[in-house]
Amino acid sequence: MFMGEYTHNMDNKGRLIIPSKLREDLSEQFVITRGLDNCLFLYPMAEWKELEKKLTSLPMTSKNARNFVRFFFSGANECELDKQGRVSLPINLRDYADFDHEIVIIGLANRIELWAKEKWDTYMDDVEDSYEDIADAMEELGI
């Protein structure tokens, strides 16, 4: 299970070190794709395969399903870590996530998210302001 928050710098070749605690649960090969909220999602291959089954079973007659599947799969890349524990981030994904230099890496149970530091800080400021409302909504979901 992935958890925690880390900040690392992307080098000028677009490589990012994945923290060793997160590398332990990341498969040798994994998938990186566009995430929601302008972040990137990293999935271990087994988790990606499960998600792939769910997404490909969505009805093609649903415009929202088609749009989401296109968005998600068109940005997907199979990756692996180099010997230093770095991943090379494709330029199209760096552009999508507005990556400059400082990147926040967070573990979220079944996936890893990568955020531009400024976007993460803004997101967290917004969430902290409405944390109690979010907690109330979670209670309605039985959590």
mmCIF file of C-alpha atoms in Angstrom:
data_model
loop_
_atom_site.group_PDB
_atom_site.id
_atom_site.type_symbol
_atom_site.label_atom_id
_atom_site.label_comp_id
_atom_site.label_asym_id
_atom_site.label_seq_id
_atom_site.Cartn_x
_atom_site.Cartn_y
_atom_site.Cartn_z
ATOM 1 C CA MET A 1 0.000 0.000 0.000
ATOM 2 C CA PHE A 2 1.285 3.444 -0.932
ATOM 3 C CA MET A 3 1.195 6.256 1.609
ATOM 4 C CA GLY A 4 3.059 9.391 2.558
ATOM 5 C CA GLU A 5 4.032 12.725 1.046
ATOM 6 C CA TYR A 6 7.461 13.537 -0.360
ATOM 7 C CA THR A 7 8.925 16.442 -2.315
ATOM 8 C CA HIS A 8 11.676 15.871 -4.890
ATOM 9 C CA ASN A 9 13.163 17.852 -7.731
ATOM 10 C CA MET A 10 12.819 16.766 -11.334
ATOM 11 C CA ASP A 11 16.131 17.068 -13.158
ATOM 12 C CA ASN A 12 16.509 18.931 -16.447
ATOM 13 C CA LYS A 13 16.170 15.633 -18.373
ATOM 14 C CA GLY A 14 12.685 15.067 -16.899
ATOM 15 C CA ARG A 15 13.733 12.356 -14.431
ATOM 16 C CA LEU A 16 12.261 12.105 -10.961
ATOM 17 C CA ILE A 17 13.430 9.998 -8.033
ATOM 18 C CA ILE A 18 10.639 7.891 -6.558
ATOM 19 C CA PRO A 19 11.113 7.592 -2.772
ATOM 20 C CA SER A 20 12.406 4.196 -1.672
ATOM 21 C CA LYS A 21 9.367 3.566 0.565
ATOM 22 C CA LEU A 22 7.120 3.873 -2.485
ATOM 23 C CA ARG A 23 9.438 1.896 -4.779
ATOM 24 C CA GLU A 24 9.009 -1.177 -2.548
ATOM 25 C CA ASP A 25 5.390 -1.618 -3.708
ATOM 26 C CA LEU A 26 5.830 -0.373 -7.262
ATOM 27 C CA SER A 27 6.229 -3.234 -9.705
ATOM 28 C CA GLU A 28 9.290 -3.475 -11.929
ATOM 29 C CA GLN A 29 7.175 -2.064 -14.730
ATOM 30 C CA PHE A 30 4.326 0.326 -14.060
ATOM 31 C CA VAL A 31 2.032 2.721 -15.877
ATOM 32 C CA ILE A 32 2.012 6.491 -15.627
ATOM 33 C CA THR A 33 -0.878 8.494 -17.041
ATOM 34 C CA ARG A 34 -2.826 11.714 -16.759
ATOM 35 C CA GLY A 35 -4.633 11.939 -13.478
ATOM 36 C CA LEU A 36 -7.463 14.117 -12.313
ATOM 37 C CA ASP A 37 -6.892 17.647 -10.995
ATOM 38 C CA ASN A 38 -3.855 18.047 -13.313
ATOM 39 C CA CYS A 39 -1.695 15.539 -11.508
ATOM 40 C CA LEU A 40 -0.187 12.283 -12.787
ATOM 41 C CA PHE A 41 -1.138 8.777 -11.634
ATOM 42 C CA LEU A 42 1.360 5.916 -11.322
ATOM 43 C CA TYR A 43 -0.086 2.409 -11.106
ATOM 44 C CA PRO A 44 1.723 -0.870 -10.419
ATOM 45 C CA MET A 45 1.119 -3.168 -13.378
ATOM 46 C CA ALA A 46 -1.287 -5.466 -11.491
ATOM 47 C CA GLU A 47 -3.389 -2.491 -10.373
ATOM 48 C CA TRP A 48 -3.329 -1.054 -13.909
ATOM 49 C CA LYS A 49 -4.600 -4.348 -15.354
ATOM 50 C CA GLU A 50 -7.569 -4.290 -12.955
ATOM 51 C CA LEU A 51 -8.366 -0.689 -13.855
ATOM 52 C CA GLU A 52 -7.941 -1.462 -17.544
ATOM 53 C CA LYS A 53 -10.573 -4.224 -17.295
ATOM 54 C CA LYS A 54 -13.040 -1.851 -15.647
ATOM 55 C CA LEU A 55 -12.474 0.960 -18.114
ATOM 56 C CA THR A 56 -12.655 -1.217 -21.218
ATOM 57 C CA SER A 57 -15.938 -2.680 -20.005
ATOM 58 C CA LEU A 58 -17.611 0.752 -19.976
ATOM 59 C CA PRO A 59 -20.280 1.168 -22.665
ATOM 60 C CA MET A 60 -18.956 2.751 -25.859
ATOM 61 C CA THR A 61 -22.377 4.298 -26.326
ATOM 62 C CA SER A 62 -21.758 6.595 -23.349
ATOM 63 C CA LYS A 63 -20.076 9.828 -24.436
ATOM 64 C CA ASN A 64 -18.676 10.431 -20.930
ATOM 65 C CA ALA A 65 -17.210 6.919 -20.825
ATOM 66 C CA ARG A 66 -15.606 7.345 -24.273
ATOM 67 C CA ASN A 67 -14.157 10.710 -23.311
ATOM 68 C CA PHE A 68 -12.727 9.468 -20.024
ATOM 69 C CA VAL A 69 -11.222 6.326 -21.563
ATOM 70 C CA ARG A 70 -9.611 8.411 -24.328
ATOM 71 C CA PHE A 71 -8.234 10.892 -21.807
ATOM 72 C CA PHE A 72 -6.877 8.175 -19.550
ATOM 73 C CA PHE A 73 -5.406 5.758 -22.094
ATOM 74 C CA SER A 74 -4.002 8.303 -24.551
ATOM 75 C CA GLY A 75 -1.703 9.615 -21.838
ATOM 76 C CA ALA A 76 -0.659 6.194 -20.534
ATOM 77 C CA ASN A 77 2.964 5.071 -20.755
ATOM 78 C CA GLU A 78 4.630 1.907 -19.519
ATOM 79 C CA CYS A 79 7.666 2.875 -17.460
ATOM 80 C CA GLU A 80 10.340 1.382 -15.289
ATOM 81 C CA LEU A 81 12.756 2.822 -12.777
ATOM 82 C CA ASP A 82 16.421 3.214 -13.594
ATOM 83 C CA LYS A 83 19.167 1.977 -11.243
ATOM 84 C CA GLN A 84 18.948 5.197 -9.210
ATOM 85 C CA GLY A 85 15.200 4.774 -8.646
ATOM 86 C CA ARG A 86 14.236 7.474 -11.160
ATOM 87 C CA VAL A 87 11.413 7.535 -13.665
ATOM 88 C CA SER A 88 11.653 9.496 -16.905
ATOM 89 C CA LEU A 89 8.507 11.567 -17.205
ATOM 90 C CA PRO A 90 7.246 11.913 -20.797
ATOM 91 C CA ILE A 91 7.111 15.511 -22.021
ATOM 92 C CA ASN A 92 3.374 15.392 -22.796
ATOM 93 C CA LEU A 93 2.653 14.380 -19.184
ATOM 94 C CA ARG A 94 5.044 16.994 -17.774
ATOM 95 C CA ASP A 95 3.211 19.611 -19.819
ATOM 96 C CA TYR A 96 -0.201 18.346 -18.694
ATOM 97 C CA ALA A 97 0.785 18.532 -15.017
ATOM 98 C CA ASP A 98 2.652 21.863 -15.407
ATOM 99 C CA PHE A 99 5.822 20.375 -13.950
ATOM 100 C CA ASP A 100 8.679 22.759 -13.559
ATOM 101 C CA HIS A 101 11.172 21.572 -10.986
ATOM 102 C CA GLU A 102 9.682 20.754 -7.582
ATOM 103 C CA ILE A 103 7.255 17.820 -7.522
ATOM 104 C CA VAL A 104 5.190 16.439 -4.663
ATOM 105 C CA ILE A 105 4.878 12.650 -4.640
ATOM 106 C CA ILE A 106 2.033 11.183 -2.616
ATOM 107 C CA GLY A 107 1.030 7.614 -1.910
ATOM 108 C CA LEU A 108 -2.698 6.900 -2.127
ATOM 109 C CA ALA A 109 -3.232 3.248 -1.244
ATOM 110 C CA ASN A 110 -3.312 1.672 -4.737
ATOM 111 C CA ARG A 111 -1.516 4.413 -6.713
ATOM 112 C CA ILE A 112 1.034 7.201 -6.535
ATOM 113 C CA GLU A 113 0.194 10.753 -7.540
ATOM 114 C CA LEU A 114 2.677 13.352 -8.803
ATOM 115 C CA TRP A 115 1.805 17.029 -8.384
ATOM 116 C CA ALA A 116 3.496 20.293 -9.308
ATOM 117 C CA LYS A 117 4.420 21.761 -5.907
ATOM 118 C CA GLU A 118 2.473 24.980 -6.454
ATOM 119 C CA LYS A 119 -0.674 23.099 -7.499
ATOM 120 C CA TRP A 120 -0.398 20.753 -4.519
ATOM 121 C CA ASP A 121 -0.032 23.676 -2.107
ATOM 122 C CA THR A 122 -3.085 25.391 -3.614
ATOM 123 C CA TYR A 123 -5.080 22.153 -3.508
ATOM 124 C CA MET A 124 -4.175 21.540 0.138
ATOM 125 C CA ASP A 125 -5.086 25.111 1.111
ATOM 126 C CA ASP A 126 -8.511 24.633 -0.492
ATOM 127 C CA VAL A 127 -9.055 21.229 1.113
ATOM 128 C CA GLU A 128 -7.969 22.394 4.558
ATOM 129 C CA ASP A 129 -10.540 25.187 4.400
ATOM 130 C CA SER A 130 -13.328 22.672 3.744
ATOM 131 C CA TYR A 131 -12.012 19.640 5.657
ATOM 132 C CA GLU A 132 -15.008 19.407 8.000
ATOM 133 C CA ASP A 133 -17.464 19.549 5.081
ATOM 134 C CA ILE A 134 -15.511 16.786 3.350
ATOM 135 C CA ALA A 135 -15.557 14.713 6.541
ATOM 136 C CA ASP A 136 -19.349 15.128 6.762
ATOM 137 C CA ALA A 137 -19.727 13.938 3.158
ATOM 138 C CA MET A 138 -17.531 10.915 3.888
ATOM 139 C CA GLU A 139 -19.759 10.015 6.822
ATOM 140 C CA GLU A 140 -22.697 9.877 4.404
ATOM 141 C CA LEU A 141 -20.714 7.301 2.409
ATOM 142 C CA GLY A 142 -20.326 5.181 5.528
ATOM 143 C CA ILE A 143 -16.719 6.066 6.276
#
